[in-house]
């Protein structure tokens, strides 16, 4: 234990003849996870050389970690090694000649050359040492970085800059509304409370499935998918897909309609996406042509968020018709509607994009119907007025 080890150094200094001419050195193993504490206890009791290793690598459980000892002395060496705190010799102030800004790059170099990867939660140099995912941590870091960090990442050569809100914020399943809102504002998105709530709800669903947190690109995809979508007449509630090499792809889709009632239907198709689209068509009662379909990964990795973009147009015998006048020829042509959707599941992303395009088509039809009704009403009013003037 640290007090035992410190006492051993003290006993040697006080009882070994000529100890005043000797530099006592510590070489602590990490069997109980106390190598750093034992090394510092030795320094407090007169040891003036500490043998340690980068990242704490070594035989068995490893050795005392250089980065931990250096930063502990850098932060506490001036104030916590005097007689009042148990120090046994000298001025009570200890220091090293190591420049800590090289700690992070040196740690990465040793890890790369040795092939021994640091655990993510390793003190000082672990990937998560300066990252904050918990909602209460993020709120505290946004208000004051000293709330949870005794040192800055820049002090060990880790340039955080403006990424992750400049506070090591990792937007994950534990993140709160304040952290998401702050990061969106930094990315240039000023959303009203209703849209922010919609984005945050989608964020929590995606973050629950995605390990390692969401990148800025993921967050922007969710904003595009949620906050900037058209009025939601139909909402995708759930879907289940069965597919494979030998079976027939089958999809069961559940949606909530404009009346707030949930409905579900099953359909088969050439593939899982085709089965989902046919189920949606049957459930909503539309007949559409899929004009374009495209998908791309927002970020890298197996758990990357997928963004799907589709373009649809109503068939000639569909209940929804949408014609537009060509700007050059003046001829009527079938209007197309685009939609986008994002999710960690490519089939869900495809379904969200398709529903988004359908909602746009429904909105456009309703507006055209309201416009036609208003024009008809205005024409009737004008005709009545004309008749009245003649009389």
Short mmCIF file of C-alpha atoms in Angstrom, two decimals, residues 228-233 320-321 335 337 359-375:
data_model
loop_
_atom_site.label_atom_id
_atom_site.label_comp_id
_atom_site.label_asym_id
_atom_site.label_seq_id
_atom_site.Cartn_x
_atom_site.Cartn_y
_atom_site.Cartn_z
CA UNK A 228 -36.59 20.11 -42.42
CA UNK A 229 -39.14 17.49 -43.46
CA UNK A 230 -42.59 18.45 -44.67
CA UNK A 231 -45.78 18.14 -42.66
CA UNK A 232 -46.11 14.57 -41.41
CA UNK A 233 -49.50 13.26 -42.50
CA UNK A 320 -52.99 11.60 -56.12
CA UNK A 321 -52.21 13.50 -59.27
CA UNK A 335 -44.48 16.35 -60.97
CA UNK A 337 -41.48 14.52 -55.12
CA UNK A 359 -45.98 13.36 -47.21
CA UNK A 360 -44.67 16.03 -49.56
CA UNK A 361 -46.98 14.78 -52.29
CA UNK A 362 -49.98 14.82 -49.95
CA UNK A 363 -49.15 18.34 -48.76
CA UNK A 364 -48.81 19.57 -52.35
CA UNK A 365 -52.16 18.02 -53.31
CA UNK A 366 -53.90 19.59 -50.34
CA UNK A 367 -52.48 23.00 -51.15
CA UNK A 368 -53.52 22.71 -54.78
CA UNK A 369 -57.02 21.62 -53.74
CA UNK A 370 -57.29 24.56 -51.32
CA UNK A 371 -56.00 26.92 -54.02
CA UNK A 372 -58.49 25.57 -56.59
CA UNK A 373 -61.31 25.91 -54.07
CA UNK A 374 -60.31 29.48 -53.32
CA UNK A 375 -60.12 30.34 -57.03
#
